Short mmCIF file of C-alpha atoms in Angstrom, two decimals:
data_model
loop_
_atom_site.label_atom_id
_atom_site.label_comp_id
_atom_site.label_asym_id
_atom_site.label_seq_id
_atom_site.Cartn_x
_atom_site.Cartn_y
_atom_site.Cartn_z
CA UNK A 1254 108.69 81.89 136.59
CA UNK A 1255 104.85 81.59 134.97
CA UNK A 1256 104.49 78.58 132.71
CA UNK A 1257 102.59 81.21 130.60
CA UNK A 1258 103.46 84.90 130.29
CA UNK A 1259 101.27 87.48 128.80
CA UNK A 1260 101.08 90.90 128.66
CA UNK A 1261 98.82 93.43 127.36
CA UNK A 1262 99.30 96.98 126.37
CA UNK A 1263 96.31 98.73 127.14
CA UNK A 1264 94.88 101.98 127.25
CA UNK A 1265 91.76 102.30 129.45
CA UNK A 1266 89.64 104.42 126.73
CA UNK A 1267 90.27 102.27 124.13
CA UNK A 1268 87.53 100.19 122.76
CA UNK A 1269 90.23 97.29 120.98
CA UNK A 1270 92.00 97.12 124.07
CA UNK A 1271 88.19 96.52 125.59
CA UNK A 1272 88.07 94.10 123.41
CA UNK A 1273 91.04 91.81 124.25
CA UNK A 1274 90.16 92.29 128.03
CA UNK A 1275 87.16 90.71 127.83
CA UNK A 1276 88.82 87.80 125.74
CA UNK A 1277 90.76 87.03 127.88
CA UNK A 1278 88.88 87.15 131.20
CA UNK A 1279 86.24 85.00 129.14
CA UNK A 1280 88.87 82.61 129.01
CA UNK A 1281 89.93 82.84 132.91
CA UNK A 1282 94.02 83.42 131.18
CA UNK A 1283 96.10 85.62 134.02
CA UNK A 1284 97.95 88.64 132.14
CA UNK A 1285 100.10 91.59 133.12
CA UNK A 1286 98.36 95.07 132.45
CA UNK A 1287 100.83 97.61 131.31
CA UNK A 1288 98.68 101.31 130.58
CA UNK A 1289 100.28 103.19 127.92
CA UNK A 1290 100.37 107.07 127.42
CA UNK A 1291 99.23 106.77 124.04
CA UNK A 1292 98.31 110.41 123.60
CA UNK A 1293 101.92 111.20 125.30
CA UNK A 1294 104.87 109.06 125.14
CA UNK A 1295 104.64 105.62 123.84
CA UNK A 1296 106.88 102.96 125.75
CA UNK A 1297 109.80 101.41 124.17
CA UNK A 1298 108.01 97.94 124.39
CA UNK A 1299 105.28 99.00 122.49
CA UNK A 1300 107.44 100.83 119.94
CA UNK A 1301 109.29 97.59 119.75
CA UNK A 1302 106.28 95.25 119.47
CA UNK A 1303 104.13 96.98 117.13
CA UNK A 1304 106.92 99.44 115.22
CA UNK A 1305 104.47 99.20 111.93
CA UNK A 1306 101.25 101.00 113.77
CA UNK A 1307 102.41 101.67 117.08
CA UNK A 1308 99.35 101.29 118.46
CA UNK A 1309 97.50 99.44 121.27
CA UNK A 1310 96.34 96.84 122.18
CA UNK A 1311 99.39 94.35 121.85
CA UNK A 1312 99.38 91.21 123.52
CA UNK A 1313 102.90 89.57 124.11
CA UNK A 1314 102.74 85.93 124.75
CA UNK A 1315 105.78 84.28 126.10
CA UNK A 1316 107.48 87.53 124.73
CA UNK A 1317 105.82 87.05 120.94
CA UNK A 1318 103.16 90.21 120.35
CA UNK A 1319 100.33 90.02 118.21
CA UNK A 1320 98.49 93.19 116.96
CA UNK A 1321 95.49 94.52 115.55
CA UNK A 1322 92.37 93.65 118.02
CA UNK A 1323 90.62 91.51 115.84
CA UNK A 1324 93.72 89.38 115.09
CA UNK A 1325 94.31 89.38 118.84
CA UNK A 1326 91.19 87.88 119.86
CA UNK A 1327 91.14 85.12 117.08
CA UNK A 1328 94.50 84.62 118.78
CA UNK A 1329 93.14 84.00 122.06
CA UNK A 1330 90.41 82.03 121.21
CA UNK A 1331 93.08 79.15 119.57
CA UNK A 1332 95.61 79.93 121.78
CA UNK A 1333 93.60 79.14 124.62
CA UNK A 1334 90.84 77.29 122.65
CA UNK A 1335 88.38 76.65 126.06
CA UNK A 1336 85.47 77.88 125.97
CA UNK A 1337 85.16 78.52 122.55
CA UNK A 1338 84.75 82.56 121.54
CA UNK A 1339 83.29 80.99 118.12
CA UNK A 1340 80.49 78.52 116.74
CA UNK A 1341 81.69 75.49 116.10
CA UNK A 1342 79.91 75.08 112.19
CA UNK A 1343 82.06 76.61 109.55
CA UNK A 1344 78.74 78.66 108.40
CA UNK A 1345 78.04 79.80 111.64
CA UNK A 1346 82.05 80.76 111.95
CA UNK A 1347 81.71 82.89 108.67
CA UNK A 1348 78.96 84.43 109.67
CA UNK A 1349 80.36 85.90 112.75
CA UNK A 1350 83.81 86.60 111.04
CA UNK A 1351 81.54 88.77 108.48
CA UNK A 1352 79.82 90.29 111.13
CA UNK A 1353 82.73 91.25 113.22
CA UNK A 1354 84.53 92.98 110.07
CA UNK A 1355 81.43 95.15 109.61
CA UNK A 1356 81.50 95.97 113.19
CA UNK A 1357 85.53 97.16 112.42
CA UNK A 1358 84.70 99.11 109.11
CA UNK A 1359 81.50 100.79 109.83
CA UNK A 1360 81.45 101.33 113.98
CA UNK A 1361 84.34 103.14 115.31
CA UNK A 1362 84.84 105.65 112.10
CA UNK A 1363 80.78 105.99 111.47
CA UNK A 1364 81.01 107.02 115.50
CA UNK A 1365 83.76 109.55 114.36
CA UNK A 1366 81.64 111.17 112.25
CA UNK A 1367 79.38 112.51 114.89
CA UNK A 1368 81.89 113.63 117.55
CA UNK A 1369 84.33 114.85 114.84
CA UNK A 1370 82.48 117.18 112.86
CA UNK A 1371 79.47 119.51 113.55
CA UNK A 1372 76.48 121.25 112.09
CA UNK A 1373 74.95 119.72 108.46
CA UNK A 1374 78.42 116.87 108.16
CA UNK A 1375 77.08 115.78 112.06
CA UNK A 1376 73.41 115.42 111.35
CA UNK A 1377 74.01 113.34 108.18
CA UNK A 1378 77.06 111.36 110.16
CA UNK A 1379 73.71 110.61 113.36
CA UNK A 1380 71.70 109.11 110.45
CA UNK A 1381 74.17 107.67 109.12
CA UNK A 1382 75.15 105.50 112.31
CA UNK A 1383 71.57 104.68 113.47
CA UNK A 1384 71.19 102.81 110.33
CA UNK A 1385 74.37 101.01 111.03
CA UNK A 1386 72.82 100.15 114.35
CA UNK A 1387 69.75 99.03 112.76
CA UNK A 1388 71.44 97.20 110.20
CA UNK A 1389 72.91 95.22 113.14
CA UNK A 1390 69.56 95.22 115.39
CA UNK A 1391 68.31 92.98 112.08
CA UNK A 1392 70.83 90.64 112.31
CA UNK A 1393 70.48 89.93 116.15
CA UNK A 1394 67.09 89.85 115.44
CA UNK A 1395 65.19 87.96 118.71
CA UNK A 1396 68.96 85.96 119.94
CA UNK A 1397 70.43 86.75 123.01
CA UNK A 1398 73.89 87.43 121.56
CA UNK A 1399 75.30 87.36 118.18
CA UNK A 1400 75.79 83.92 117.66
CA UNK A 1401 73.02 82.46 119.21
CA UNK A 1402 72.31 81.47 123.28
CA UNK A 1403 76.03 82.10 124.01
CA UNK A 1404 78.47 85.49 124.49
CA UNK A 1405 81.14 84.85 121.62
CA UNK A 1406 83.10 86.55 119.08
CA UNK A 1407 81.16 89.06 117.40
CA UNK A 1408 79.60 90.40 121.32
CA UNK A 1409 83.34 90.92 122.28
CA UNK A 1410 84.04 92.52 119.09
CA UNK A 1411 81.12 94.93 119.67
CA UNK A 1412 80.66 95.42 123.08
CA UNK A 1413 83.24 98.01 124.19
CA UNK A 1414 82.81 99.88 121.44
CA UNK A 1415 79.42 100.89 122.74
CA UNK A 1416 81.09 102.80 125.86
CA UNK A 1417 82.21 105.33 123.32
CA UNK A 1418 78.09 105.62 122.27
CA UNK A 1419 77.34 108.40 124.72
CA UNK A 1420 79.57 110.56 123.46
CA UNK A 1421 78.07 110.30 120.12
CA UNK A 1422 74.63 110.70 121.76
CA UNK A 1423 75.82 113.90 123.55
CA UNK A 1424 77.35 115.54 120.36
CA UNK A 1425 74.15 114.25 118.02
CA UNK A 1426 71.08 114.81 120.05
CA UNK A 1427 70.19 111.49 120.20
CA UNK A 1428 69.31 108.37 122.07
CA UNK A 1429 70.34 104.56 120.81
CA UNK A 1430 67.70 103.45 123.29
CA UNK A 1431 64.97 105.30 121.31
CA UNK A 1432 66.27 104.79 117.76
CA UNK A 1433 66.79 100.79 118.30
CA UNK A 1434 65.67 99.26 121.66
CA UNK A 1435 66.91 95.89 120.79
CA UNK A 1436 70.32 96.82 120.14
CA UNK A 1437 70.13 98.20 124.06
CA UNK A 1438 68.49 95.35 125.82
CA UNK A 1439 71.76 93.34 124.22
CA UNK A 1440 74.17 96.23 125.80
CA UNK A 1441 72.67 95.87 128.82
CA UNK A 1442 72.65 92.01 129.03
CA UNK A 1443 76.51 91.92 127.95
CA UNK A 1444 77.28 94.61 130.32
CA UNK A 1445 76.35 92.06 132.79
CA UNK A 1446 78.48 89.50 132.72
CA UNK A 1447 81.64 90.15 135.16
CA UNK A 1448 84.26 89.87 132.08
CA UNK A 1449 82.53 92.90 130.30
CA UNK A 1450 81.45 95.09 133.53
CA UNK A 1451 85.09 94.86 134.56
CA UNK A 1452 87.13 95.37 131.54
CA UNK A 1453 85.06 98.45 130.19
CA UNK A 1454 85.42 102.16 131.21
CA UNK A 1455 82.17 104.49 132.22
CA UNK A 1456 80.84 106.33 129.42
CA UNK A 1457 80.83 109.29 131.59
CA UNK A 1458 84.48 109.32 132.01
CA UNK A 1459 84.79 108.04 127.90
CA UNK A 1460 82.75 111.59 127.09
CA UNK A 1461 85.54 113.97 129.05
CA UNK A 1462 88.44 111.93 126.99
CA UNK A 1463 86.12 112.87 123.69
CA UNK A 1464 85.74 116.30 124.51
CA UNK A 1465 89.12 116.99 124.76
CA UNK A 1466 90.01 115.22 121.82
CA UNK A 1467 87.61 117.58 120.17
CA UNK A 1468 89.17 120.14 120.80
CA UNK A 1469 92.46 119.28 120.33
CA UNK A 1470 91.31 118.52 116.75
CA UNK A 1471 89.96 122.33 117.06
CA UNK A 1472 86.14 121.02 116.24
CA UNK A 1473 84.54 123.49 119.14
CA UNK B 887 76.00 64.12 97.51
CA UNK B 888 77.23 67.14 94.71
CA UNK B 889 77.29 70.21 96.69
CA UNK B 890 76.57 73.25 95.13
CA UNK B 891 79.13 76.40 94.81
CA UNK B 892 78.86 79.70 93.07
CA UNK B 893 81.05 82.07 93.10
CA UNK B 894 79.90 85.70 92.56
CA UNK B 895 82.64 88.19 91.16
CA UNK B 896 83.89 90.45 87.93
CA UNK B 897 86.78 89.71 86.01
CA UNK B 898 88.88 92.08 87.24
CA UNK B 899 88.43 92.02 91.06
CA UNK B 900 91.63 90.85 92.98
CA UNK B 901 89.23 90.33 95.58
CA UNK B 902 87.66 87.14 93.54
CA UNK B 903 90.88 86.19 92.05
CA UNK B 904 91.91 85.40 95.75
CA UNK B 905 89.16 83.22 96.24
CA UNK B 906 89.08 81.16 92.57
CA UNK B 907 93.05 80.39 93.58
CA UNK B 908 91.56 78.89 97.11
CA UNK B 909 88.72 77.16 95.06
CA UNK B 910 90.90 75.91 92.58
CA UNK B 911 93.79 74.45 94.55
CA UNK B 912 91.22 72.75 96.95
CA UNK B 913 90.19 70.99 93.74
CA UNK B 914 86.72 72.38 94.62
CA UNK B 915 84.18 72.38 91.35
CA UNK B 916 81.93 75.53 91.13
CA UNK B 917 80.02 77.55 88.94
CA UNK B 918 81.33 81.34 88.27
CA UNK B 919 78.63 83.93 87.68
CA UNK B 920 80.00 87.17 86.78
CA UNK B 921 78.57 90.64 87.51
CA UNK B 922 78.40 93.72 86.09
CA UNK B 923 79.31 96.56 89.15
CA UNK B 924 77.29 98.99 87.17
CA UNK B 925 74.52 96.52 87.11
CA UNK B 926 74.04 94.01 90.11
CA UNK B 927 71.82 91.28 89.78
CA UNK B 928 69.09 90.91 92.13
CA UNK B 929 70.95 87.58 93.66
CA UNK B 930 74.27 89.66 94.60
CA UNK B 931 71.84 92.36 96.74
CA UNK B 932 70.12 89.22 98.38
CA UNK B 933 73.11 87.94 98.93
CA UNK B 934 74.92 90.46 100.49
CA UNK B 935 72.64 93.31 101.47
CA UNK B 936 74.83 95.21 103.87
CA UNK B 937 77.60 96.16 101.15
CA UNK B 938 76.48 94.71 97.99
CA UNK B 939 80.25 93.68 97.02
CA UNK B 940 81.57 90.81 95.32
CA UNK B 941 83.46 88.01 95.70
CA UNK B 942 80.41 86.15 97.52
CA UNK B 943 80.65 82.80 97.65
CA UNK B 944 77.52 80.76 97.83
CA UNK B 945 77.88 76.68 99.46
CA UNK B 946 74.21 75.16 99.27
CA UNK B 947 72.60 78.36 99.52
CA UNK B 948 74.53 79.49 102.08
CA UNK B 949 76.36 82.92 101.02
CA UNK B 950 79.50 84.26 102.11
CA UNK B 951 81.04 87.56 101.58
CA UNK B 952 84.27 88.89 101.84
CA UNK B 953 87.22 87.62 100.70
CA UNK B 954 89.39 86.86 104.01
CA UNK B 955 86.26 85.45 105.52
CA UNK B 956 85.44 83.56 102.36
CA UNK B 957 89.00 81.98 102.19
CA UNK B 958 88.94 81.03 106.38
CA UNK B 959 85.60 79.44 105.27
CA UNK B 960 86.87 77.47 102.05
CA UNK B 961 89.94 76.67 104.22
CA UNK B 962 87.77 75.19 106.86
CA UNK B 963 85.32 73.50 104.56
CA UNK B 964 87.46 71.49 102.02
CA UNK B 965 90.69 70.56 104.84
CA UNK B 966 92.53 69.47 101.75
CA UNK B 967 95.85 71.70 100.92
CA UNK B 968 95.60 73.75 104.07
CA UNK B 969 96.05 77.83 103.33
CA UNK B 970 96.49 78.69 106.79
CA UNK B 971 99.23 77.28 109.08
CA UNK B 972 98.47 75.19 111.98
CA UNK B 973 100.15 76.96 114.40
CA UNK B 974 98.36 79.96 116.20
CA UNK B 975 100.73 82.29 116.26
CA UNK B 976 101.52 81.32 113.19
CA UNK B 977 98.00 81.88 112.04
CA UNK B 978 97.80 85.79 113.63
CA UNK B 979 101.05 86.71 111.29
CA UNK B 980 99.30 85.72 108.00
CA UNK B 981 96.08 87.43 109.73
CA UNK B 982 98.01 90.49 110.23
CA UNK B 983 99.46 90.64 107.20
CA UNK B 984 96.68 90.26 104.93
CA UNK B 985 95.09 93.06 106.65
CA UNK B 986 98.31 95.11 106.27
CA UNK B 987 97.85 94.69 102.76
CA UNK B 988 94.66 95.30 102.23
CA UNK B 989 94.56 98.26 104.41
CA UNK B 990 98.44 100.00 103.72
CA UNK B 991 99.89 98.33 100.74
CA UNK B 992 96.67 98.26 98.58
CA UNK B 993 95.68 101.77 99.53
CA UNK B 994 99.00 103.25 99.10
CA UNK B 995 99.65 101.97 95.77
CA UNK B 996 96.27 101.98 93.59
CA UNK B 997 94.43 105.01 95.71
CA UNK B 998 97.75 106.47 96.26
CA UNK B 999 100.59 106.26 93.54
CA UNK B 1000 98.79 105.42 90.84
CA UNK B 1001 95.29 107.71 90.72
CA UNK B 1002 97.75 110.41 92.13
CA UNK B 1003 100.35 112.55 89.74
CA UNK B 1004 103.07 115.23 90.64
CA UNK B 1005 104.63 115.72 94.15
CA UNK B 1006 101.17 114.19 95.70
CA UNK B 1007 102.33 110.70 93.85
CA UNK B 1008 105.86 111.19 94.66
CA UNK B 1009 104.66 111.50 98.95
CA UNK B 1010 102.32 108.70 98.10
CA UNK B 1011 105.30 106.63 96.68
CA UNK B 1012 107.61 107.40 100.02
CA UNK B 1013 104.60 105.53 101.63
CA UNK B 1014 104.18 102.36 99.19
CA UNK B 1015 108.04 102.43 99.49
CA UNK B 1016 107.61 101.55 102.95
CA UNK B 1017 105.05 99.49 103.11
CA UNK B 1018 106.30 96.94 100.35
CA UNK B 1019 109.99 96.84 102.56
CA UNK B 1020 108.05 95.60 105.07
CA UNK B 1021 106.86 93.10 102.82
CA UNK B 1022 109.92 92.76 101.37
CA UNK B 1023 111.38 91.80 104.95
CA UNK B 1024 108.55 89.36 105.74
CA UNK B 1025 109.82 87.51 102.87
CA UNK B 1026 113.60 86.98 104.04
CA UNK B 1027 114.41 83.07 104.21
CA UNK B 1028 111.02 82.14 102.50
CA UNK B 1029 110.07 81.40 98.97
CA UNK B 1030 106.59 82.00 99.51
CA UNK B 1031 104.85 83.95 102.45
CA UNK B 1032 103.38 80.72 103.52
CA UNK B 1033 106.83 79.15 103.57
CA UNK B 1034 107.63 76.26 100.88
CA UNK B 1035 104.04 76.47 99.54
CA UNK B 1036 101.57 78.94 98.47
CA UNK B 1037 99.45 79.86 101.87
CA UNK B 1038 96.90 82.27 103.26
CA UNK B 1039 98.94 85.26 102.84
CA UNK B 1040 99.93 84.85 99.42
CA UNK B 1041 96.73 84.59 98.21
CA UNK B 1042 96.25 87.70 99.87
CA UNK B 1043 98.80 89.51 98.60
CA UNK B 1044 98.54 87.80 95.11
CA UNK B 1045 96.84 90.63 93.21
CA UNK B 1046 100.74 92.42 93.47
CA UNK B 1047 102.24 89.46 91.01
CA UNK B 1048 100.00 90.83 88.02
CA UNK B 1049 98.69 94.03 89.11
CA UNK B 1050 101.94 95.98 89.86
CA UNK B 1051 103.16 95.92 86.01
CA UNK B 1052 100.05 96.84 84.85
CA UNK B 1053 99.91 99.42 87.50
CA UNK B 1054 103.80 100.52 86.15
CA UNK B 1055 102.53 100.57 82.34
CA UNK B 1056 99.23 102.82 82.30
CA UNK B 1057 101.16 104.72 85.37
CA UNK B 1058 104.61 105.20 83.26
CA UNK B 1059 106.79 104.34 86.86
CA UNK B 1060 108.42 101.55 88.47
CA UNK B 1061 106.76 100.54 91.67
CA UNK B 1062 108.49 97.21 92.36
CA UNK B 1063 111.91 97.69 91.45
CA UNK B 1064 114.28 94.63 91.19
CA UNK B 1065 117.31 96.12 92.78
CA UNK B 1066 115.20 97.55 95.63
CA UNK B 1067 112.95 94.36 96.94
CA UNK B 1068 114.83 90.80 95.06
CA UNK B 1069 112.59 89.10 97.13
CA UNK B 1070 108.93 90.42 96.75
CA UNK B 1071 110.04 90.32 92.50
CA UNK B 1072 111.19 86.92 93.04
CA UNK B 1073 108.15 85.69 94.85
CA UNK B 1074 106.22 87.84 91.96
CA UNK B 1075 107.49 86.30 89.55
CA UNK B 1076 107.21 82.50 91.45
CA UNK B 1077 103.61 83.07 92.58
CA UNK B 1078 102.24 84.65 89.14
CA UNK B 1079 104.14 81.29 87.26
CA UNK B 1080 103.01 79.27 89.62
CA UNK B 1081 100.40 76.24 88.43
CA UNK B 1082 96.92 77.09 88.82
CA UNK B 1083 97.72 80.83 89.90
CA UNK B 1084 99.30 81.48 85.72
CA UNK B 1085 96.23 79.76 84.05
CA UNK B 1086 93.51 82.60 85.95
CA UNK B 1087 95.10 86.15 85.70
CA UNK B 1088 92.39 88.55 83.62
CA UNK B 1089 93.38 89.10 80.46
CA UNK B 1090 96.00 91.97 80.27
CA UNK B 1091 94.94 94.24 77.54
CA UNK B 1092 91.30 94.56 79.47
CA UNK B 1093 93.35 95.49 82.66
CA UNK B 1094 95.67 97.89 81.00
CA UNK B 1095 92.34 99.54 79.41
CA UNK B 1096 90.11 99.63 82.36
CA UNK B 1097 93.17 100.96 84.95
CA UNK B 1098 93.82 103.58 81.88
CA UNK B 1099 90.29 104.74 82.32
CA UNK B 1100 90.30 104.91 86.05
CA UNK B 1101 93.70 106.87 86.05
CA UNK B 1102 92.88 109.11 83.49
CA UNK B 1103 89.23 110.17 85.18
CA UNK B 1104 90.37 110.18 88.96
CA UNK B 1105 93.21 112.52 87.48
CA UNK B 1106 90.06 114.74 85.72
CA UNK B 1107 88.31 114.54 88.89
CA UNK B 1108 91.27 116.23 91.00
CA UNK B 1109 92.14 118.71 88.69
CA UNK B 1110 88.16 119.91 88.31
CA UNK B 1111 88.58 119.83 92.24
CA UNK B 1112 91.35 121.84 92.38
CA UNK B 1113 89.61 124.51 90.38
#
């Protein structure tokens, strides 16, 4: 038997389980990958481990789950506290705490906007997400990652959510490359590092999964 | 060297409250400026441009905003009276939770029951029902959420010690019912008593005026809606 056991519940389209992935490859910890049928039939474990949302990702650690992504990779980072996901200055650490709860208010629903609606409630849902984007172009500003010289907390927070950004390009006639450049030189440098490249899906296959879930919320 | 603290907020804001408890049981002296929502002063936009919200909390010019990343801050800061537990795990339950309540309890009760009237309240109360049992469960074999002292968590979920009775008086229902959850009314009543915590609620006749007045025009606004 492992000294350690960990396993994640995962489904491969999911940005939050993207999220942990990366964590924990950034942090070289060895996990079991369980994929869950989230649109079909749940498994007991997760049912069991996260009966208040029943959602994934969960990581189970020696059998103990911990849910919510955000929670999950604050988790991993003291759990497993080398290298360090966050700045080490307690401004620097708020900073990036604030950041990454923007990221989880304004991202993932602001991107739902676009692919869930259509005609006037799209366009003003487009506009409504490049200035989200811009509003986090500012605060990168000329760095390499969030936080400074070094891939941390807020880049993991952010990072897999952008595989879900084609989609919203398809659906709003748009391009984040022409609306903020910046913001797309940082995807691209994130996407490579190995911990990112291998825990993230293609946007390609991201932008089938949306289209059906389009119309299986009868948007067409 | 005196550093300098502010603390941006309104009087009412459970938000702030959570953050003068973590101030004051740090022992950490600051100055309180308060703001008008209607009105902001040009120092809360420069402060926080992306939502323009209070509590911010500013350290030597530094500002913070909101409240769960304020308290991790404070809690980091000043290492005095520790909020969260040491533990990691330990730390990702009172993470969890405070974002439960926030996001479920919170939301059921004030944009749900309370704003709501008819069968739409009594659905919305099947959901705050639910919610506050699991609360009510977190509790079991604990006097406070943070164990034998006053933590993370119970700051979070502080605003329920004052706000729910208020809540029950404009409203005219029971939310928290004794018989139904002894523990959360026990730790209620322990955590609103508590020192410090009893010497900062808002003053109650404000509260019970300004929840009247959102009640009675969210209520207006539905029934316009509905037209």
């Amino acid at each position: 038997m492992s000294k350690e056991e960990v396993v994640l519940l995962d489904f491969w389209a999911s940005p939050f389980c993207g999220r942990v992935k990366i964590a924990l490859a950034e942090k070289g910890v060895e996990y079991e990958h369980r994929e869950e049928d989230v649109l079909g039939s749940k498994s007991e474990l997760l049912l069991n481990s996260n009966p208040i949302h029943k959602k994934v990702p969960v990581l189970l650690h020696n059998g103990k789950p911990v849910c919510e992504s955000t929670v999950i990779v604050n988790y991993i980072d003291e759990a497993w506290p080398s290298p360090p996901l966050l700045p080490t200055c307690p401004y620097e650490r708020a900073r990036a705490r604030f950041w990454g709860d923007f990221i989880d208010k304004k991202i993932f629903e602001g991107g739902a906007k676009i692919w869930g609606s259509k005609g006037e409630a799209l366009e003003v849902g487009k506009k409504d997400f490049i200035e989200i984007l811009k509003q986090l172009e500012g605060t990168l500003g000329e760095k390499d990652f969030f936080c400074g010289d070094n891939f941390g907390f807020v880049d993991i927070l952010l990072i897999p959510l952008t595989t879900w950004f084609y989609a919203y390009e398809k659906f709003g006639g748009f391009k984040v490359e022409d609306e903020c450049p910046k913001f797309s030189v940082w995807v691209k440098r994130c996407m490579q590092r190995e911990s990112v490249a291998k825990a993230l899906p293609e946007p390609e296959k991201v932008y089938e999964a949306v289209v059906m879930l389009r119309k299986m919320n009868g948007i067409e | 060297m005196a550093e300098e603290v502010k603390l941006f907020r309104t009087w009412s804001s459970p938000f702030s409250l959570r953050i003068v408890w973590a101030l004051k049981i740090k022992g950490v002296e600051y100055e309180t400026i308060f703001e008008d929502l209607y009105d902001k002063s040009p120092s809360l936009l420069q402060y926080n441009p992306a939502h323009k919200k209070i509590p911010i909390l500013v350290h030597s010019g530094k500002p913070i905003a909101e409240s769960y990343v304020i308290l991790e801050y404070i809690d980091e800061t000043w290492k005095e009276t520790p909020l969260l537990p040491e533990d990691p795990y330990e730390r990702a339950m009172a993470r969890f939770w405070a974002k439960f309540g926030d996001d479920k309890v919170l939301t059921s009760i004030v944009w749900g029951v309370f704003i709501k009237e008819g069968k739409e309240q009594e659905e919305a109360m099947v959901e705050a029902m639910k919610n506050l049992w699991l609360l009510e469960e977190e509790l079991r074999g604990k006097k406070f959420f943070g164990g034998e002292r006053i933590g993370f968590l119970d700051l979070a979920l502080g605003w329920l010690a004052n706000f729910i009775s208020i809540l029950e008086d404009v409203a005219g229902l029971k939310i928290v019912d004794e018989d139904k959850f002894p523990l959360l009314s026990a730790w209620m009543k322990d955590f609103a008593d508590s020192p410090i915590i009893k010497d900062n609620w808002p003053p109650r006749d404000k509260m019970i005026a300004k929840f009247q007045a959102l009640r009675d025009e969210k209520l207006a606004a539905a029934a316009a809606a509905s037209k």
